[in-house]
Coordinates of C-alpha atoms and ligand atoms in Angstrom, one line a residue:
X30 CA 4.0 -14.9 31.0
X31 CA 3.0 -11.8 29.5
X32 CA 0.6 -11.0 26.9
X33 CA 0.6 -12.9 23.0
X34 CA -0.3 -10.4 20.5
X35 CA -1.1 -12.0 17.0
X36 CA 0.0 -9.6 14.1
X37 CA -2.3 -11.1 10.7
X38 CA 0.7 -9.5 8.1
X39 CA 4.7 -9.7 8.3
X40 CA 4.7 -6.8 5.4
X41 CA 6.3 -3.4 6.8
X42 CA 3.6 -2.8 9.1
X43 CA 3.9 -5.6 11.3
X44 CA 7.5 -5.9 11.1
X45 CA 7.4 -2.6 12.3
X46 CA 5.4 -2.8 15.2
X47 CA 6.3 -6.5 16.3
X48 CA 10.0 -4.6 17.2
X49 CA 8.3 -1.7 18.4
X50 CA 6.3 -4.2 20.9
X51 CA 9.5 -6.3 21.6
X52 CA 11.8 -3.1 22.3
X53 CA 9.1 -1.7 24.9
X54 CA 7.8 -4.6 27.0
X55 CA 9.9 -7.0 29.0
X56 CA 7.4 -9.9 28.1
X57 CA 4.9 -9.5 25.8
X58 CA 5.1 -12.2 22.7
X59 CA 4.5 -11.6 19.3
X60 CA 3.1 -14.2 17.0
X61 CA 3.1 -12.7 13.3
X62 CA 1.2 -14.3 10.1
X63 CA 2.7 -14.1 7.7
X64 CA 3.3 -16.4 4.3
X65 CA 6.1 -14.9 2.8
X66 CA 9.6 -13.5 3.7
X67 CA 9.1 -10.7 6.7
X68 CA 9.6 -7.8 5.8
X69 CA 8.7 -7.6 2.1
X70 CA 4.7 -7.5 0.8
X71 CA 4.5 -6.4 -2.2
X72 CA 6.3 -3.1 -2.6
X73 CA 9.6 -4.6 -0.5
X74 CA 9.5 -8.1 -2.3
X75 CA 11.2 -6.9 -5.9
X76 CA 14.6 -7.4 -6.9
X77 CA 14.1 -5.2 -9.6
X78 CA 17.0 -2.6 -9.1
X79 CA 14.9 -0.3 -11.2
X80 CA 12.1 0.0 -8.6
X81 CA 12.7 2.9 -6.4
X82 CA 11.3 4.6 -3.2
X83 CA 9.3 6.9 -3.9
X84 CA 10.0 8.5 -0.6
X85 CA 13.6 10.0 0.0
X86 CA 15.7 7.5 2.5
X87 CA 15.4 10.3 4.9
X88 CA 11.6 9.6 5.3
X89 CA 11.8 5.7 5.4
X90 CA 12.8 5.2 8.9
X91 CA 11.0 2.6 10.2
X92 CA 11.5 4.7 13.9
X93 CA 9.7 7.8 13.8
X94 CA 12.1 8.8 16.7
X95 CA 14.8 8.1 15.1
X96 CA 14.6 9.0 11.6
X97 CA 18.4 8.6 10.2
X98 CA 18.0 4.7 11.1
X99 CA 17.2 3.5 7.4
X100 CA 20.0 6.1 6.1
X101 CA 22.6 5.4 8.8
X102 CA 21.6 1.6 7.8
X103 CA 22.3 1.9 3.8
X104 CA 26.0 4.1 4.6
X105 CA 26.6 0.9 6.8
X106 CA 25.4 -2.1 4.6
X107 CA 25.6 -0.3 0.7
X108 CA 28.7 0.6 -1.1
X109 CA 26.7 3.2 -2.9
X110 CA 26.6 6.8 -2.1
X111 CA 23.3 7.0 -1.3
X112 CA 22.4 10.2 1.0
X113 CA 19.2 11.2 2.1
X114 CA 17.8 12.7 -0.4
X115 CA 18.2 9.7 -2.2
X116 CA 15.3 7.5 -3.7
X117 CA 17.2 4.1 -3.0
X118 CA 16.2 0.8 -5.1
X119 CA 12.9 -0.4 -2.9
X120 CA 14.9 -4.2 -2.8
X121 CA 17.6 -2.5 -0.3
X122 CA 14.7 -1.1 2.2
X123 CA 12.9 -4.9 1.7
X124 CA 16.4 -5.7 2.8
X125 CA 16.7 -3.5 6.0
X126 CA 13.0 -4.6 6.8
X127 CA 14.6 -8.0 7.1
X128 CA 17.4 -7.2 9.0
X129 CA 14.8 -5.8 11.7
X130 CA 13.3 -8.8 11.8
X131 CA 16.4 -10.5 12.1
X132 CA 16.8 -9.2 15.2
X133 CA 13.2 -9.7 16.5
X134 CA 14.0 -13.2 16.3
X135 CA 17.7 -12.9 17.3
X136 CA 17.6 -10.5 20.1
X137 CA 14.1 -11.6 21.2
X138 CA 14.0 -15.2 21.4
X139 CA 10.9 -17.1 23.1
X140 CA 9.3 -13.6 22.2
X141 CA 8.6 -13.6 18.9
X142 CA 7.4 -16.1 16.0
X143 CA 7.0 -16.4 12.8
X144 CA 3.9 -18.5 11.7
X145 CA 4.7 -19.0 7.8
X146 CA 1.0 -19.4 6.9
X147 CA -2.2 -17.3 6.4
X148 CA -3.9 -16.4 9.6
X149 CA -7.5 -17.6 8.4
X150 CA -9.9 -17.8 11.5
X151 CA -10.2 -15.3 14.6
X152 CA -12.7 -15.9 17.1
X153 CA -13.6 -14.6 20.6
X154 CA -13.8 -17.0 23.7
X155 CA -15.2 -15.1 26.8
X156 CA -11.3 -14.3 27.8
X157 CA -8.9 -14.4 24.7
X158 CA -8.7 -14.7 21.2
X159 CA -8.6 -18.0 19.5
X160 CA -6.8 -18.3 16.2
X161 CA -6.1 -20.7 13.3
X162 CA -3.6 -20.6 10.6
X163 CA -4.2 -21.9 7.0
X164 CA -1.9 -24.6 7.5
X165 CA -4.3 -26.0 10.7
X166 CA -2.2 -24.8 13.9
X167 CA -4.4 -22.8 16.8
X168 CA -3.0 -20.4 18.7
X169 CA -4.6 -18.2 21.6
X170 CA -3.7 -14.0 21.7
X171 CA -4.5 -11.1 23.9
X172 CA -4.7 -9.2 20.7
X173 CA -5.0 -9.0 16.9
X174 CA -3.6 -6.4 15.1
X175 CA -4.7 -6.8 11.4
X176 CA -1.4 -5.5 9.2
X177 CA -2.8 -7.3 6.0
X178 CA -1.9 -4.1 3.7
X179 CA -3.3 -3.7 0.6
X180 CA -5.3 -5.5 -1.6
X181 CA -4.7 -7.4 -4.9
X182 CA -5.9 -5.2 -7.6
X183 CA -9.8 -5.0 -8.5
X184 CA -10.9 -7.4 -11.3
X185 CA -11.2 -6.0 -14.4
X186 CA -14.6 -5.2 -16.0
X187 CA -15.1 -7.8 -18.4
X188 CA -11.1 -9.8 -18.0
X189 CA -11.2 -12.9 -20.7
X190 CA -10.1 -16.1 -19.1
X191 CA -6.9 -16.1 -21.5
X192 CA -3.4 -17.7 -20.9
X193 CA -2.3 -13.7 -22.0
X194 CA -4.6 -12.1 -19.5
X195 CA -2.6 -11.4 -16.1
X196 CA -4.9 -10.3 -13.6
X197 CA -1.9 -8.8 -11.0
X198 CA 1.2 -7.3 -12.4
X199 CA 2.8 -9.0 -9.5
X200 CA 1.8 -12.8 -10.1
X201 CA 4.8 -15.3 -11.1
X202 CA 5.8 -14.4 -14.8
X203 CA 3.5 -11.5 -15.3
X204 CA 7.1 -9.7 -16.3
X205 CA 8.5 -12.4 -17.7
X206 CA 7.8 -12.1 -21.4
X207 CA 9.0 -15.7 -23.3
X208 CA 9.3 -13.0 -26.6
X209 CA 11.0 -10.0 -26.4
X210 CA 9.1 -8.4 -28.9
X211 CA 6.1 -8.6 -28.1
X212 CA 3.6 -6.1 -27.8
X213 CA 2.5 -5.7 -24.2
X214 CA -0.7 -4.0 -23.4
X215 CA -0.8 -2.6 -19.1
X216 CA -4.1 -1.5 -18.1
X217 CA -3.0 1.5 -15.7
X218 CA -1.6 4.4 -15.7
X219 CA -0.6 4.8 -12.2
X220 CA 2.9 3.9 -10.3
X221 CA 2.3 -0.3 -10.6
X222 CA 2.2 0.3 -14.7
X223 CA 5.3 2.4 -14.0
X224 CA 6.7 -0.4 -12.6
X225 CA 5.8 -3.0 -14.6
X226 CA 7.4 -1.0 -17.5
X227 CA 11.0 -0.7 -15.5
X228 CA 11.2 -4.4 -14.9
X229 CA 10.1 -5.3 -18.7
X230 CA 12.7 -3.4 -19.7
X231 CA 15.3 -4.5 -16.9
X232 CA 14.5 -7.8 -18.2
X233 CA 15.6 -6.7 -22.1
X234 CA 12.3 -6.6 -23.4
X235 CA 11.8 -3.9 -26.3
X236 CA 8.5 -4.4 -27.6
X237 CA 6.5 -1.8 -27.5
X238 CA 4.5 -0.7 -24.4
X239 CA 0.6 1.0 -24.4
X240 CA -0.5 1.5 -21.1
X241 CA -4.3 2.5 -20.7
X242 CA -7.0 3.9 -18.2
X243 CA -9.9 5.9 -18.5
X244 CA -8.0 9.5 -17.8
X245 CA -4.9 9.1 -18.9
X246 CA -3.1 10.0 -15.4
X247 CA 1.0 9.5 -15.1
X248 CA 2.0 10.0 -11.8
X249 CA 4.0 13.6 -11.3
X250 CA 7.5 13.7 -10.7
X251 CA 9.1 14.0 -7.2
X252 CA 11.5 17.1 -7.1
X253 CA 13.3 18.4 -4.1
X254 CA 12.9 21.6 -3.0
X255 CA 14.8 24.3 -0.7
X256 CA 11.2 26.0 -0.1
X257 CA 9.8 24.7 3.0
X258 CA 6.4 22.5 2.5
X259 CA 3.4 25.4 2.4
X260 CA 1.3 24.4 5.1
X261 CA -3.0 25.2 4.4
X262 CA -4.4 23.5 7.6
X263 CA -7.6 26.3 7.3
X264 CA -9.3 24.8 4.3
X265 CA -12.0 22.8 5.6
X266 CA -14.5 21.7 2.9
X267 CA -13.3 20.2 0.0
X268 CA -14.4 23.0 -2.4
X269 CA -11.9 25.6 -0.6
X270 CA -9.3 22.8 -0.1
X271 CA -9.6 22.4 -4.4
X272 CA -9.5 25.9 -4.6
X273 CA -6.4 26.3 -2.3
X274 CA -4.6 23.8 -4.4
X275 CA -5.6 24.7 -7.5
X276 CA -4.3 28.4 -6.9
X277 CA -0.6 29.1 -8.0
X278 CA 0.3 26.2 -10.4
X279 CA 4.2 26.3 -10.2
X280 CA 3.8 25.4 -6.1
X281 CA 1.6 22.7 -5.9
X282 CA 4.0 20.4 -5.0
X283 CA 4.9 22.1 -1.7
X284 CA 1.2 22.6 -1.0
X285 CA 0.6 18.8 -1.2
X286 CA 3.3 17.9 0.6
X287 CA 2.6 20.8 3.0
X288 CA -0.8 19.5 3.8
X289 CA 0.1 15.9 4.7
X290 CA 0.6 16.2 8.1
X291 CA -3.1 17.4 8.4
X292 CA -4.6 15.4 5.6
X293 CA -6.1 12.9 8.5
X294 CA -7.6 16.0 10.4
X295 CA -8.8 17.7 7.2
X296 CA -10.4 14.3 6.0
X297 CA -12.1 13.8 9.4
X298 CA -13.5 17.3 9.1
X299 CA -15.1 17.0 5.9
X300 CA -18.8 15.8 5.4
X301 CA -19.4 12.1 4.5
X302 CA -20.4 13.4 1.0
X303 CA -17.9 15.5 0.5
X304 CA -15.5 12.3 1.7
X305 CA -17.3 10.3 -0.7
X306 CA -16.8 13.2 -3.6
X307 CA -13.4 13.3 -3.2
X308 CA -13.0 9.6 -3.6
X309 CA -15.2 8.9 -6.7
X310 CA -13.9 11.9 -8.4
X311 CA -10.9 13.6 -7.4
X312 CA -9.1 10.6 -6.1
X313 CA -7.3 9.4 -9.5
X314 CA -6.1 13.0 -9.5
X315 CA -4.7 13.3 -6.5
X316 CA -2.8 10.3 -6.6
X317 CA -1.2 11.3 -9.0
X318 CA 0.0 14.4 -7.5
X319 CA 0.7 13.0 -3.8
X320 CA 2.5 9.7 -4.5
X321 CA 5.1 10.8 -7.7
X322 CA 7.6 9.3 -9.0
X323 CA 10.8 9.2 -8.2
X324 CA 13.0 12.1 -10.2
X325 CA 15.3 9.2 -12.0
X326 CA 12.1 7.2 -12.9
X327 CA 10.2 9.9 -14.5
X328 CA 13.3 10.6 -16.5
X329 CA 13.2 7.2 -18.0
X330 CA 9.3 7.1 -18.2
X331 CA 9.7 10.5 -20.0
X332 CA 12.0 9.5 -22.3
X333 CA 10.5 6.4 -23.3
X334 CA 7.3 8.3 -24.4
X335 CA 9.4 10.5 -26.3
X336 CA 11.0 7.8 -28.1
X337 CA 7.8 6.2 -28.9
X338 CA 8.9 2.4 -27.1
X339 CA 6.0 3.3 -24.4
X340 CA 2.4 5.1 -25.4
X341 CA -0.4 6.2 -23.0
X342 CA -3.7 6.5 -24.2
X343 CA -6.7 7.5 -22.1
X344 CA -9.6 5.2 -23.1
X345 CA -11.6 2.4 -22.0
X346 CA -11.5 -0.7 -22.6
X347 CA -14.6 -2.3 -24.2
X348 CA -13.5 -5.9 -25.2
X349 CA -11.0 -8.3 -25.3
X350 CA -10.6 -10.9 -28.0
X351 CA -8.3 -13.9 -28.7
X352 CA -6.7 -14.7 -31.3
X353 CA -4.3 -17.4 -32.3
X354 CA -1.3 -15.1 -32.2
X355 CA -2.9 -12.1 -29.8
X356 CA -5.6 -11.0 -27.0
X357 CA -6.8 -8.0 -29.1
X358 CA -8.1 -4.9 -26.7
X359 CA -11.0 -3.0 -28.0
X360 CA -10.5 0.6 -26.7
X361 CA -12.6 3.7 -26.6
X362 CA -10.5 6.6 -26.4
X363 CA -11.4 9.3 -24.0
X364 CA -13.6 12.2 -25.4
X365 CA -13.6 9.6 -28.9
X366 CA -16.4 8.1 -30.9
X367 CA -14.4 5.5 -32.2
X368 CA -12.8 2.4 -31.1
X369 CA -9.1 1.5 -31.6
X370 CA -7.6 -2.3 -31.4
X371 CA -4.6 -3.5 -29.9
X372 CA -3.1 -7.0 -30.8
X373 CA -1.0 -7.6 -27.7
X374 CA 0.4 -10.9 -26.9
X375 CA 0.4 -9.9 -23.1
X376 CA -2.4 -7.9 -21.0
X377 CA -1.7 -6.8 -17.6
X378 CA -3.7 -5.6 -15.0
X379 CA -2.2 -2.9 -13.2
X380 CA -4.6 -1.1 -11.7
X381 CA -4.3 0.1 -8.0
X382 CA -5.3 -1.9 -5.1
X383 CA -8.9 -2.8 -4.3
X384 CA -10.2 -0.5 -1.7
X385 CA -13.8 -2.0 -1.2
X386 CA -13.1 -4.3 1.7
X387 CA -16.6 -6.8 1.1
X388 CA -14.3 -7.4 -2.1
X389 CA -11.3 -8.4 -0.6
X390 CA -10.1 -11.9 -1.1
X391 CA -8.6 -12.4 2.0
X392 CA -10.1 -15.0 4.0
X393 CA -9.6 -13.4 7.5
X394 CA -11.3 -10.1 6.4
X395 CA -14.3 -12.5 5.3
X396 CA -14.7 -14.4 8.1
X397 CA -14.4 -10.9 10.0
X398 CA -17.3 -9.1 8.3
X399 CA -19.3 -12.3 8.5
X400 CA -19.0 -12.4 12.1
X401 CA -19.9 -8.6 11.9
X402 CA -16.4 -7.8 13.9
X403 CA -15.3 -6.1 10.9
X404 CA -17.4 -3.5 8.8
X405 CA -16.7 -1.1 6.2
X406 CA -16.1 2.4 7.0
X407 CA -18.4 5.1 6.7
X408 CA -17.2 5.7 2.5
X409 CA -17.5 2.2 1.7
X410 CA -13.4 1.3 1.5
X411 CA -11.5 0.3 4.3
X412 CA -12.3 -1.2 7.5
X413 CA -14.1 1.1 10.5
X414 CA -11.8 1.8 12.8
X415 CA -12.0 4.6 15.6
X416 CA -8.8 6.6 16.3
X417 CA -6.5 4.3 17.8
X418 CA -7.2 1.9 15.3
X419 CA -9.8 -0.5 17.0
X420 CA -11.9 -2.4 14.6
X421 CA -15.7 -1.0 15.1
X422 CA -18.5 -4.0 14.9
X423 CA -21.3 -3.8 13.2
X424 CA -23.0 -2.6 16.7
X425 CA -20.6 0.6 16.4
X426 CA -18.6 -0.9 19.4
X427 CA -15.2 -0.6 19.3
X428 CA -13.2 -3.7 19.8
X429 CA -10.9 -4.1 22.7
X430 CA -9.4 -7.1 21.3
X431 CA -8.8 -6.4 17.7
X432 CA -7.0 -4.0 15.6
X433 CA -5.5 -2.6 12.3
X434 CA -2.7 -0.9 11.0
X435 CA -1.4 0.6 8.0
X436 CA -3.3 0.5 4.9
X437 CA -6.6 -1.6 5.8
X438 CA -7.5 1.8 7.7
X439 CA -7.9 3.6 4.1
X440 CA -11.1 5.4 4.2
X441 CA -11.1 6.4 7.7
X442 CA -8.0 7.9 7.4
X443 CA -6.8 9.3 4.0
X444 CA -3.1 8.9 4.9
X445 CA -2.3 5.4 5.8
X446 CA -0.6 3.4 3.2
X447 CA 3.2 4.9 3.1
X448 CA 6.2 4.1 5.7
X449 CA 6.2 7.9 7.4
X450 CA 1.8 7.2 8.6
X451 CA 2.8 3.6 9.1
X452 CA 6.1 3.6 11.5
X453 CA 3.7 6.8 13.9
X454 CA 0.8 4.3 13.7
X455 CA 2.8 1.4 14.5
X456 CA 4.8 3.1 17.6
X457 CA 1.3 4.5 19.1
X458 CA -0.4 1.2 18.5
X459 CA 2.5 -0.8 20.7
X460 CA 2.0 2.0 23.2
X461 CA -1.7 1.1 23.7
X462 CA -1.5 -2.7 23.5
X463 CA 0.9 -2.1 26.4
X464 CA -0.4 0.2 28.1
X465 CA -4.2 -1.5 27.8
X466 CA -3.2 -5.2 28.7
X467 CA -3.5 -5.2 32.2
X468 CA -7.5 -3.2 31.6
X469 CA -8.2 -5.7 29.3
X470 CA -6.9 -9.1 30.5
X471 CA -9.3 -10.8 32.3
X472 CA -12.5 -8.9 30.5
X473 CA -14.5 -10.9 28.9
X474 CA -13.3 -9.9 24.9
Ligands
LIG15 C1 4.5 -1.3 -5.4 C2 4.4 -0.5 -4.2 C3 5.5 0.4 -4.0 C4 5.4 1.2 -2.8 N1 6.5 2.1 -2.5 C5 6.5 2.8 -1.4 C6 7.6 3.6 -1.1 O1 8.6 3.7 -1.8 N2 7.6 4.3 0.1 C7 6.6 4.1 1.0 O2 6.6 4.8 2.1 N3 5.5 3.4 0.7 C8 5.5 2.7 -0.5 N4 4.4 1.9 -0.8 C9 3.2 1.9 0.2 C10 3.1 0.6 1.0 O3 1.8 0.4 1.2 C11 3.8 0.7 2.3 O4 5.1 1.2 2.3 C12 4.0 -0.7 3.0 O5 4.7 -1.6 2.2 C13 2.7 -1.3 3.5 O6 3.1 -2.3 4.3 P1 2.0 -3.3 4.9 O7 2.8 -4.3 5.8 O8 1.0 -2.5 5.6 O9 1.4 -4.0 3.7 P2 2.0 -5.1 2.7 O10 3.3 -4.7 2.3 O11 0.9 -5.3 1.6 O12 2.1 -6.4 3.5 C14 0.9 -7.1 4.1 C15 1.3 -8.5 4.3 O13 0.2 -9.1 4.9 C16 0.2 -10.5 4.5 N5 -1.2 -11.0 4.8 C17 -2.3 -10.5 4.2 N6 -3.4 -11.2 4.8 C18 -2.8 -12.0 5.7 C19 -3.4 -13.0 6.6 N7 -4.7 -13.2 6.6 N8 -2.6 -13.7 7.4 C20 -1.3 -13.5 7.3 N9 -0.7 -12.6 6.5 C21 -1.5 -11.9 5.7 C22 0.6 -10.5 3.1 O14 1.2 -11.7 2.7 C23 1.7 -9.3 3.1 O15 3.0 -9.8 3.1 C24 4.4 1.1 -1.9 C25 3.3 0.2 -2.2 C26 3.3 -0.5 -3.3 C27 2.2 -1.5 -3.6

């Protein structure tokens, strides 16, 4: 009987490396965690047509080494012409996530399961892992790989307990709206406020839309270029990396698309204050620059500010106030003295995910950092993990046992929450769990 290795997260990640571990042993078993559909988390979950990649289907592979599998996969399964420079709806690559795990279960039967419950509790014995699911079962493991992704979004400063307040634009009938009409208030800028305009129009509403943050930041447009990504490995402090980008406006975009394959070894090589600059003040800037939106979506986003149906402001928000017929939202506009009001019958939170890991929700992160297995990172966000993504302790040990994949290693890495990081973490992650099993067996964990 070979090795049991628990994946905590049937999102993409540990869809993605449960085949990965199926494919390349002849008996290793894969126990994944998850509570939903596999294949899906958030971003893959939608049936909103009008949510697209915002990577080109020839970069959504979930093989790194062999990337036409996701566009060979839509010419087979989608009737439309999709190629790959396509930015296919998100539903059809939750759908070929699915079909992969399909065939874990099909093609790889007595080697894989699919525990439909929270994994809650992980504990050492002297030999294994012991593990517990929120619905009560225990199950032993050789390993844990932690593919929890990300976070629900931070709690907003000051949120009223109100039946209008929705504190996750992805919570049952945030994008529902009962009235068409109505006024809907998103606090975000960023590519979840995007969304959650698409799917409240999909769904006919044509109230109007104000979407808030502090700065104001729409995410840039994706466009596709015949100029080769500009590569600028040499920067190595953030001050010349700002300067590099900032240089030469009209080319930015190959520049940041240029540096991603060495945003990891430029992150590593900066100082922890300069990591810790970067995230406090440049980071809402340089999301919006790396992940854009897809060329079709900005078109729509673009028009709708034109036409007035949709408004941005950049302000924050000071107060929130119920009414019989509205939550009002007390905003101070950026660079403003005053204070404007909106009377909105819906308030949405979309602001990104949270990054501070002591804040996440999630029970098996808890218990982790209470048992000092897990701790924060050296900028305060993700968890610590060294470079083949093994959780550090809170003795600077790295585990043997436990792992993570995917977005939970934010902060460590500065590239880790799309599918083209996640698939080359994934494939390197099965190669060390197999290679490592027969080390780590019978040692004490
Ligand atoms: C709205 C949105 C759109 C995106 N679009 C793209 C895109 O177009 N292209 C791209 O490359 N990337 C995109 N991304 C980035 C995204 O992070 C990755 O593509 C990918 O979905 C991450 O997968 P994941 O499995 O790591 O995390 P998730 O998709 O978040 O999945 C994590 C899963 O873990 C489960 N879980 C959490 N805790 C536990 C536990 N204790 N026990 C058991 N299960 C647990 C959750 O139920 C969840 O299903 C998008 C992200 C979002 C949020």
């Amino acid at each position: 009987m070979g090795d049991v290795v628990a994946i905590a997260g049937g999102g993409a990640s540990g869809v993605i490396l449960a085949i990965h571990l199926l494919r390349e042993s002849s008996d290793t078993r894969d126990v994944v965690f998850e509570p939903n559909e596999l294949g899906e988390g958030v971003a893959f979950a939608t049936r909103c047509p009008a949510h697209l990649l915002n990577v080109p289907a020839r970069g959504m592979s979930a093989f790194s080494d062999d990337p036409a599998h996701f566009t060979t996969w839509l010419a087979a399964n989608v009737s439309d012409p999709f190629d790959e420079d396509s930015f296919a709806p998100r539903h059809l690559f939750g759908a070929y996530l699915r079909e992969i795990a399909k065939r874990c279960k099909q093609a790889y039967a007595g080697r894989f399961e699919h525990v439909k419950a929270l994994l809650t509790v992980a504990k050492s014995n002297d030999y294994r892992l012991r593990l517990r699911a929120a619905d009560g079962r225990a199950y032993d493991a050789d390993a844990l790989v932690l593919a929890i992704g990300n976070a629900a979004p931070a709690s907003w400063a000051n949120a009223p307990a109100s039946a209008r307040f929705y504190a996750n634009a992805w919570q049952p009938g945030a994008l529902e709206p009962a009235d068409l009409d109505e006024t809907v208030v998103l606090l975000g800028t960023g590519l979840t406020a995007v969304d959650a305009v698409l799917e409240l129009r999909h769904r006919g509403h044509r109230g109007l839309i104000h979407l808030v943050s502090r700065r104001g930041l729409l995410p840039h447009e994706h466009r596709l270029f015949d100029a080769p990504p500009q590569a600028n490995p040499e920067a190595r402090s953030l001050h010349e990396l700002m300067n590099a980008m900032r240089a030469g406006d009209e080319n930015w975009r190959t520049k940041v698309d240029g540096i991603r394959a060495f945003s990891n070894d430029i992150w590593r090589s900066l100082t922890l204050a300069d990591r810790r600059r970067f995230l406090k003040r440049v980071l809402p800037y340089w999301n919006v620059h790396r992940h854009r939106m897809a060329p079709e979506v900005a078109t729509t986003i673009a028009e709708l500010l034109a036409n007035g149906s949709i408004n941005k402001i950049a302000g924050r928000t000071t107060a929130f106030e119920e009414t019989p017929k509205a939550l009002v939202v007390h905003i101070r506009e950026r660079g403003g003295e005053f204070e404007r009001s909106i009377a909105a019958q819906r308030v949405i939170n979309c602001s990104g995910p949270e990054h501070d890991i002591k804040k996440y929700r999630n029970p098996l992160v808890q218990l982790l950092l209470a048992q000092g297995s897990l701790t924060p990172n050296a900028v305060g966000v993700g968890a610590d993990v060294d470079d083949d993504g093994r959780l550090i302790d809170r003795d600077g040990v790295a585990s043997e046992r436990i792992f993570a994949l995917g977005p939970v290693r934010f902060g460590t890495l500065i590239e880790t929450t799309a599918i083209p990081e996640i698939r080359v973490q994934a494939a390197r992650l099965a190669q060390l769990l197999l290679r490592s099993r027969d080390v780590v067996e019978r040692k004490p964990a």
